[in-house]
PDB file of C-alpha atoms in Angstrom:
ATOM      1  CA  MET A  60     -82.876   9.561 -37.738  1.00 52.00           C
ATOM      2  CA  LYS A  61     -82.790  13.107 -36.367  1.00 45.00           C
ATOM      3  CA  ALA A  62     -84.372  11.959 -33.102  1.00 48.00           C
ATOM      4  CA  LEU A  63     -81.759   9.200 -32.786  1.00 44.00           C
ATOM      5  CA  LEU A  64     -78.956  11.706 -33.313  1.00 44.00           C
ATOM      6  CA  ILE A  65     -80.317  14.021 -30.612  1.00 44.00           C
ATOM      7  CA  PHE A  66     -80.720  11.076 -28.228  1.00 45.00           C
ATOM      8  CA  THR A  67     -77.133   9.956 -28.878  1.00 43.00           C
ATOM      9  CA  VAL A  68     -75.753  13.464 -28.178  1.00 38.00           C
ATOM     10  CA  MET A  69     -77.796  13.719 -24.955  1.00 45.00           C
ATOM     11  CA  VAL A  70     -76.520  10.348 -23.726  1.00 38.00           C
ATOM     12  CA  TYR A  71     -72.944  11.378 -24.545  1.00 40.00           C
ATOM     13  CA  ILE A  72     -73.266  14.618 -22.586  1.00 39.00           C
ATOM     14  CA  TYR A  73     -74.985  12.892 -19.667  1.00 42.00           C
ATOM     15  CA  PHE A  74     -72.208  10.374 -19.172  1.00 41.00           C
ATOM     16  CA  GLN A  75     -69.325  12.834 -19.563  1.00 41.00           C
ATOM     17  CA  PRO A  76     -67.477  13.579 -16.308  1.00 40.00           C
ATOM     18  CA  LEU A  77     -68.484  16.863 -14.726  1.00 41.00           C
ATOM     19  CA  MET A  78     -65.836  19.464 -15.502  1.00 39.00           C
ATOM     20  CA  VAL A  79     -65.255  21.368 -12.264  1.00 41.00           C
ATOM     21  CA  PRO A  80     -63.505  24.709 -12.787  1.00 48.00           C
ATOM     22  CA  PRO A  81     -60.508  25.472 -10.572  1.00 54.00           C
ATOM     23  CA  ILE A  82     -61.187  27.394  -7.353  1.00 66.00           C
ATOM     24  CA  ASN A  83     -58.878  30.379  -7.116  1.00 70.00           C
ATOM     25  CA  LYS A  84     -58.144  32.741  -4.256  1.00 93.00           C
ATOM     26  CA  GLU A  85     -55.803  35.721  -4.179  1.00 95.00           C
ATOM     27  CA  LEU A  86     -54.192  37.625  -1.311  1.00 97.00           C
ATOM     28  CA  ASN A  87     -52.281  40.889  -1.533  1.00 97.00           C
ATOM     29  CA  TYR A  88     -49.930  42.311   1.084  1.00 98.00           C
ATOM     30  CA  SER A  89     -48.073  45.572   1.564  1.00 97.00           C
ATOM     31  CA  ILE A  90     -44.450  45.232   2.681  1.00 97.00           C
ATOM     32  CA  ILE A  91     -43.810  47.725   5.483  1.00 96.00           C
ATOM     33  CA  LYS A  92     -40.471  48.914   6.887  1.00 93.00           C
ATOM     34  CA  ASP A  93     -40.347  51.685   9.510  1.00 91.00           C
ATOM     35  CA  ASN A  94     -44.029  52.468   8.830  1.00 93.00           C
ATOM     36  CA  LYS A  95     -43.365  53.000   5.115  1.00 94.00           C
ATOM     37  CA  MET A  96     -44.505  50.755   2.266  1.00 96.00           C
ATOM     38  CA  ILE A  97     -41.500  49.476   0.343  1.00 96.00           C
ATOM     39  CA  GLY A  98     -43.120  46.790  -1.791  1.00 96.00           C
ATOM     40  CA  LYS A  99     -46.026  44.458  -2.546  1.00 97.00           C
ATOM     41  CA  ILE A 100     -46.710  40.720  -2.335  1.00 97.00           C
ATOM     42  CA  HIS A 101     -49.234  38.790  -4.420  1.00 97.00           C
ATOM     43  CA  VAL A 102     -50.151  35.221  -3.430  1.00 97.00           C
ATOM     44  CA  GLU A 103     -52.528  32.892  -5.274  1.00 96.00           C
ATOM     45  CA  ARG A 104     -54.009  29.501  -4.430  1.00 96.00           C
ATOM     46  CA  SER A 105     -55.770  27.369  -7.017  1.00 96.00           C
ATOM     47  CA  LEU A 106     -57.644  24.132  -6.276  1.00 95.00           C
ATOM     48  CA  LYS A 107     -58.572  21.654  -8.978  1.00 93.00           C
ATOM     49  CA  ASP A 108     -59.481  18.034  -8.258  1.00 92.00           C
ATOM     50  CA  ASP A 109     -56.747  16.792  -5.901  1.00 94.00           C
ATOM     51  CA  VAL A 110     -54.122  19.359  -6.938  1.00 97.00           C
ATOM     52  CA  THR A 111     -53.415  22.569  -5.017  1.00 97.00           C
ATOM     53  CA  GLU A 112     -51.042  25.181  -6.410  1.00 97.00           C
ATOM     54  CA  TYR A 113     -49.569  28.228  -4.696  1.00 97.00           C
ATOM     55  CA  LEU A 114     -47.964  31.113  -6.549  1.00 97.00           C
ATOM     56  CA  PHE A 115     -46.075  33.813  -4.652  1.00 97.00           C
ATOM     57  CA  GLU A 116     -44.538  36.933  -6.170  1.00 97.00           C
ATOM     58  CA  SER A 117     -43.041  39.939  -4.407  1.00 97.00           C
ATOM     59  CA  ARG A 118     -41.070  43.063  -5.193  1.00 96.00           C
ATOM     60  CA  ALA A 119     -39.460  45.330  -2.620  1.00 95.00           C
ATOM     61  CA  LYS A 120     -36.965  48.182  -2.565  1.00 93.00           C
ATOM     62  CA  VAL A 121     -35.016  48.797   0.632  1.00 87.00           C
ATOM     63  CA  LYS A 122     -32.782  51.808   1.198  1.00 83.00           C
ATOM     64  CA  LEU A 123     -29.845  51.161   3.518  1.00 76.00           C
ATOM     65  CA  LEU A 124     -26.422  52.536   2.652  1.00 77.00           C
ATOM     66  CA  TYR A 125     -27.578  51.911  -0.920  1.00 82.00           C
ATOM     67  CA  SER A 126     -30.806  50.721  -2.519  1.00 89.00           C
ATOM     68  CA  ILE A 127     -31.537  46.994  -2.624  1.00 90.00           C
ATOM     69  CA  GLU A 128     -34.232  45.738  -4.981  1.00 94.00           C
ATOM     70  CA  ILE A 129     -35.465  42.250  -4.132  1.00 93.00           C
ATOM     71  CA  TYR A 130     -37.656  40.115  -6.369  1.00 97.00           C
ATOM     72  CA  ASP A 131     -39.086  36.756  -5.252  1.00 96.00           C
ATOM     73  CA  LYS A 132     -41.116  34.250  -7.237  1.00 97.00           C
ATOM     74  CA  MET A 133     -42.272  30.958  -5.733  1.00 97.00           C
ATOM     75  CA  GLY A 134     -44.388  28.137  -7.132  1.00 97.00           C
ATOM     76  CA  VAL A 135     -45.514  25.186  -5.005  1.00 98.00           C
ATOM     77  CA  THR A 136     -47.679  22.223  -6.021  1.00 98.00           C
ATOM     78  CA  PHE A 137     -49.418  19.666  -3.778  1.00 98.00           C
ATOM     79  CA  LYS A 138     -51.248  16.561  -4.985  1.00 96.00           C
ATOM     80  CA  GLN A 139     -53.437  14.624  -2.557  1.00 94.00           C
ATOM     81  CA  ASN A 140     -51.977  16.942   0.123  1.00 93.00           C
ATOM     82  CA  ILE A 141     -48.399  15.804  -0.572  1.00 96.00           C
ATOM     83  CA  LEU A 142     -45.872  18.315  -1.867  1.00 97.00           C
ATOM     84  CA  GLN A 143     -44.919  17.473  -5.454  1.00 98.00           C
ATOM     85  CA  GLN A 144     -42.666  20.395  -6.338  1.00 98.00           C
ATOM     86  CA  ALA A 145     -41.478  23.633  -4.742  1.00 97.00           C
ATOM     87  CA  ARG A 146     -39.522  26.289  -6.602  1.00 98.00           C
ATOM     88  CA  LEU A 147     -38.066  29.537  -5.270  1.00 98.00           C
ATOM     89  CA  TYR A 148     -36.353  32.132  -7.443  1.00 97.00           C
ATOM     90  CA  ARG A 149     -34.833  35.300  -5.939  1.00 96.00           C
ATOM     91  CA  THR A 150     -32.778  38.176  -7.282  1.00 97.00           C
ATOM     92  CA  MET A 151     -31.190  41.171  -5.538  1.00 94.00           C
ATOM     93  CA  ASN A 152     -30.468  44.172  -7.742  1.00 95.00           C
ATOM     94  CA  GLY A 153     -30.965  41.866 -10.708  1.00 94.00           C
ATOM     95  CA  LYS A 154     -28.384  39.332  -9.538  1.00 96.00           C
ATOM     96  CA  LEU A 155     -29.494  35.739  -8.966  1.00 97.00           C
ATOM     97  CA  LYS A 156     -29.360  34.826  -5.280  1.00 95.00           C
ATOM     98  CA  VAL A 157     -31.666  31.804  -4.928  1.00 96.00           C
ATOM     99  CA  ASN A 158     -32.866  29.236  -7.461  1.00 97.00           C
ATOM    100  CA  ASN A 159     -34.107  26.297  -5.395  1.00 97.00           C
ATOM    101  CA  THR A 160     -36.185  23.315  -6.500  1.00 97.00           C
ATOM    102  CA  ALA A 161     -37.536  20.367  -4.501  1.00 97.00           C
ATOM    103  CA  THR A 162     -39.153  17.580  -6.561  1.00 97.00           C
ATOM    104  CA  TRP A 163     -40.931  14.487  -5.203  1.00 96.00           C
ATOM    105  CA  ASN A 164     -40.154  11.249  -7.077  1.00 94.00           C
ATOM    106  CA  GLY A 165     -42.491   9.007  -5.078  1.00 92.00           C
ATOM    107  CA  SER A 166     -39.840   7.994  -2.539  1.00 93.00           C
ATOM    108  CA  PHE A 167     -37.925  11.161  -1.650  1.00 94.00           C
ATOM    109  CA  TYR A 168     -37.385  14.777  -2.674  1.00 97.00           C
ATOM    110  CA  HIS A 169     -34.561  15.647  -5.026  1.00 97.00           C
ATOM    111  CA  LEU A 170     -33.166  19.037  -3.998  1.00 97.00           C
ATOM    112  CA  SER A 171     -31.250  21.470  -6.180  1.00 96.00           C
ATOM    113  CA  ASP A 172     -30.080  25.069  -5.890  1.00 95.00           C
ATOM    114  CA  LYS A 173     -28.497  27.620  -8.239  1.00 94.00           C
ATOM    115  CA  ASP A 174     -25.270  25.606  -8.207  1.00 93.00           C
ATOM    116  CA  GLY A 175     -26.877  22.249  -9.061  1.00 91.00           C
ATOM    117  CA  ALA A 176     -27.897  19.194  -7.027  1.00 86.00           C
ATOM    118  CA  SER A 177     -27.907  19.886  -3.295  1.00 85.00           C
ATOM    119  CA  GLY A 178     -29.163  16.675  -1.685  1.00 92.00           C
ATOM    120  CA  SER A 179     -32.398  14.888  -0.858  1.00 94.00           C
ATOM    121  CA  LEU A 180     -35.126  14.770   1.778  1.00 94.00           C
ATOM    122  CA  LYS A 181     -36.631  11.384   2.657  1.00 92.00           C
ATOM    123  CA  GLN A 182     -40.064  12.204   4.035  1.00 91.00           C
ATOM    124  CA  SER A 183     -43.446  13.270   2.729  1.00 92.00           C
ATOM    125  CA  ILE A 184     -44.180  16.984   3.103  1.00 95.00           C
ATOM    126  CA  PHE A 185     -47.710  18.201   3.832  1.00 95.00           C
ATOM    127  CA  SER A 186     -47.114  21.928   4.423  1.00 95.00           C
ATOM    128  CA  SER A 187     -44.669  24.613   3.313  1.00 96.00           C
ATOM    129  CA  THR A 188     -44.131  28.306   3.964  1.00 96.00           C
ATOM    130  CA  ALA A 189     -46.128  29.101   0.815  1.00 95.00           C
ATOM    131  CA  SER A 190     -49.207  27.321   2.153  1.00 94.00           C
ATOM    132  CA  LEU A 191     -49.004  29.232   5.464  1.00 96.00           C
ATOM    133  CA  TYR A 192     -50.652  32.255   3.848  1.00 96.00           C
ATOM    134  CA  PHE A 193     -53.891  30.324   3.318  1.00 95.00           C
ATOM    135  CA  ASN A 194     -53.733  27.677   6.034  1.00 93.00           C
ATOM    136  CA  GLU A 195     -53.326  28.303   9.755  1.00 95.00           C
ATOM    137  CA  PRO A 196     -50.828  25.709  11.058  1.00 94.00           C
ATOM    138  CA  GLY A 197     -53.030  24.550  13.946  1.00 91.00           C
ATOM    139  CA  ASN A 198     -51.428  21.317  15.152  1.00 89.00           C
ATOM    140  CA  ILE A 199     -48.802  21.192  12.396  1.00 92.00           C
ATOM    141  CA  LYS A 200     -45.392  20.847  14.033  1.00 93.00           C
ATOM    142  CA  SER A 201     -43.160  21.759  11.089  1.00 96.00           C
ATOM    143  CA  VAL A 202     -43.250  23.164   7.551  1.00 96.00           C
ATOM    144  CA  PHE A 203     -40.927  22.916   4.573  1.00 97.00           C
ATOM    145  CA  SER A 204     -38.827  26.000   3.896  1.00 96.00           C
ATOM    146  CA  GLU A 205     -38.459  26.635   0.164  1.00 96.00           C
ATOM    147  CA  LYS A 206     -35.435  28.826   0.900  1.00 95.00           C
ATOM    148  CA  PHE A 207     -33.534  26.563   3.293  1.00 95.00           C
ATOM    149  CA  GLN A 208     -34.824  23.297   1.733  1.00 96.00           C
ATOM    150  CA  LYS A 209     -35.492  21.654   5.075  1.00 95.00           C
ATOM    151  CA  MET A 210     -38.261  21.187   7.611  1.00 96.00           C
ATOM    152  CA  ILE A 211     -38.599  24.072  10.083  1.00 96.00           C
ATOM    153  CA  PRO A 212     -40.401  23.698  13.454  1.00 97.00           C
ATOM    154  CA  VAL A 213     -43.577  25.750  13.983  1.00 96.00           C
ATOM    155  CA  ARG A 214     -44.270  27.114  17.459  1.00 96.00           C
ATOM    156  CA  LYS A 215     -47.649  28.436  18.573  1.00 96.00           C
ATOM    157  CA  ILE A 216     -47.274  31.759  20.412  1.00 95.00           C
ATOM    158  CA  THR A 217     -50.915  32.555  21.204  1.00 95.00           C
ATOM    159  CA  SER A 218     -54.271  31.844  19.609  1.00 94.00           C
ATOM    160  CA  GLY A 219     -53.912  32.595  15.893  1.00 95.00           C
ATOM    161  CA  LYS A 220     -50.193  33.431  16.134  1.00 97.00           C
ATOM    162  CA  TYR A 221     -47.260  31.166  15.176  1.00 97.00           C
ATOM    163  CA  ARG A 222     -43.500  31.525  14.866  1.00 97.00           C
ATOM    164  CA  ILE A 223     -40.815  29.740  12.896  1.00 97.00           C
ATOM    165  CA  ASP A 224     -37.144  30.135  13.831  1.00 95.00           C
ATOM    166  CA  LEU A 225     -34.946  29.907  10.762  1.00 94.00           C
ATOM    167  CA  PRO A 226     -31.526  28.198  10.519  1.00 93.00           C
ATOM    168  CA  ASN A 227     -29.772  31.534   9.907  1.00 92.00           C
ATOM    169  CA  GLY A 228     -30.939  32.956  13.243  1.00 92.00           C
ATOM    170  CA  ASN A 229     -33.837  34.982  11.824  1.00 94.00           C
ATOM    171  CA  SER A 230     -37.481  34.352  12.646  1.00 95.00           C
ATOM    172  CA  THR A 231     -40.909  34.844  11.052  1.00 96.00           C
ATOM    173  CA  THR A 232     -44.220  35.257  12.884  1.00 97.00           C
ATOM    174  CA  TYR A 233     -47.615  34.623  11.252  1.00 98.00           C
ATOM    175  CA  THR A 234     -50.915  36.028  12.566  1.00 98.00           C
ATOM    176  CA  TYR A 235     -54.286  34.625  11.415  1.00 97.00           C
ATOM    177  CA  SER A 236     -57.925  35.638  11.284  1.00 94.00           C
ATOM    178  CA  ASN A 237     -60.509  33.078  10.125  1.00 89.00           C
ATOM    179  CA  GLY A 238     -57.708  30.825   8.882  1.00 89.00           C
ATOM    180  CA  ILE A 239     -56.157  33.453   6.581  1.00 93.00           C
ATOM    181  CA  CYS A 240     -52.809  35.067   7.345  1.00 96.00           C
ATOM    182  CA  THR A 241     -53.350  38.793   7.959  1.00 97.00           C
ATOM    183  CA  LEU A 242     -49.867  39.741   9.162  1.00 97.00           C
ATOM    184  CA  VAL A 243     -46.338  38.398   8.721  1.00 97.00           C
ATOM    185  CA  GLU A 244     -43.501  39.838  10.816  1.00 97.00           C
ATOM    186  CA  ALA A 245     -40.181  38.879   9.261  1.00 94.00           C
ATOM    187  CA  ASP A 246     -36.722  39.413  10.705  1.00 89.00           C
ATOM    188  CA  THR A 247     -34.455  39.392   7.647  1.00 83.00           C
ATOM    189  CA  ASP A 248     -30.738  39.855   7.067  1.00 78.00           C
ATOM    190  CA  PHE A 249     -31.250  43.512   6.114  1.00 76.00           C
ATOM    191  CA  ALA A 250     -34.379  44.728   7.952  1.00 81.00           C
ATOM    192  CA  ASN A 251     -37.376  43.939  10.140  1.00 89.00           C
ATOM    193  CA  LEU A 252     -40.386  43.815   7.825  1.00 94.00           C
ATOM    194  CA  LYS A 253     -44.152  43.489   8.104  1.00 96.00           C
ATOM    195  CA  PHE A 254     -46.396  42.001   5.420  1.00 97.00           C
ATOM    196  CA  VAL A 255     -49.841  43.496   6.007  1.00 97.00           C
ATOM    197  CA  LEU A 256     -52.874  41.972   4.273  1.00 97.00           C
ATOM    198  CA  ASP A 257     -54.764  44.366   2.020  1.00 94.00           C
ATOM    199  CA  GLN A 258     -58.293  43.971   3.417  1.00 84.00           C
ATOM    200  CA  ASN A 259     -59.906  45.944   0.607  1.00 72.00           C
ATOM    201  CA  ARG A 260     -59.319  43.331  -2.087  1.00 54.00           C
TER     202      ARG A 260
END
């Protein structure tokens, strides 16, 4: 009887699906303005089965005529390489500035912002600005902007360097080494910033 019980347990374990733990990777960046660090960025990518998740969080304090404290939090999920949901939350000095969500329903993306529904996008999305930190664009022609909720063209400048021109007239340049983004140069509404990868972590 005891031998039968052990055999039954062994058969049960043998035929159970292999539980593969998620594969996680983290990147940390210093936000630089005029050669001074004004904030930090933390980006995570987790892979489990056919689902990839990106989490982005940043805090920065910029001194112009007065101090501006900016907090960003972004969460993006892909399944079978198709964007399922993208969320961007941003505050400035504690006041809500951006609260965007794009959700795939199988046919199109439902878009909403801090004021409610904001439209739809009728195409599958395979890359977004969040994924650019871990994936060099290569031959990708456009990426989804979580902030502007639209596809933005990607232009290759030189080997390992790409630029996106944003609808508001600003631009962002991404530089890569071994497929990982090591430098982001961002022209923003209030300053020219650099996000420099912390190589020691």
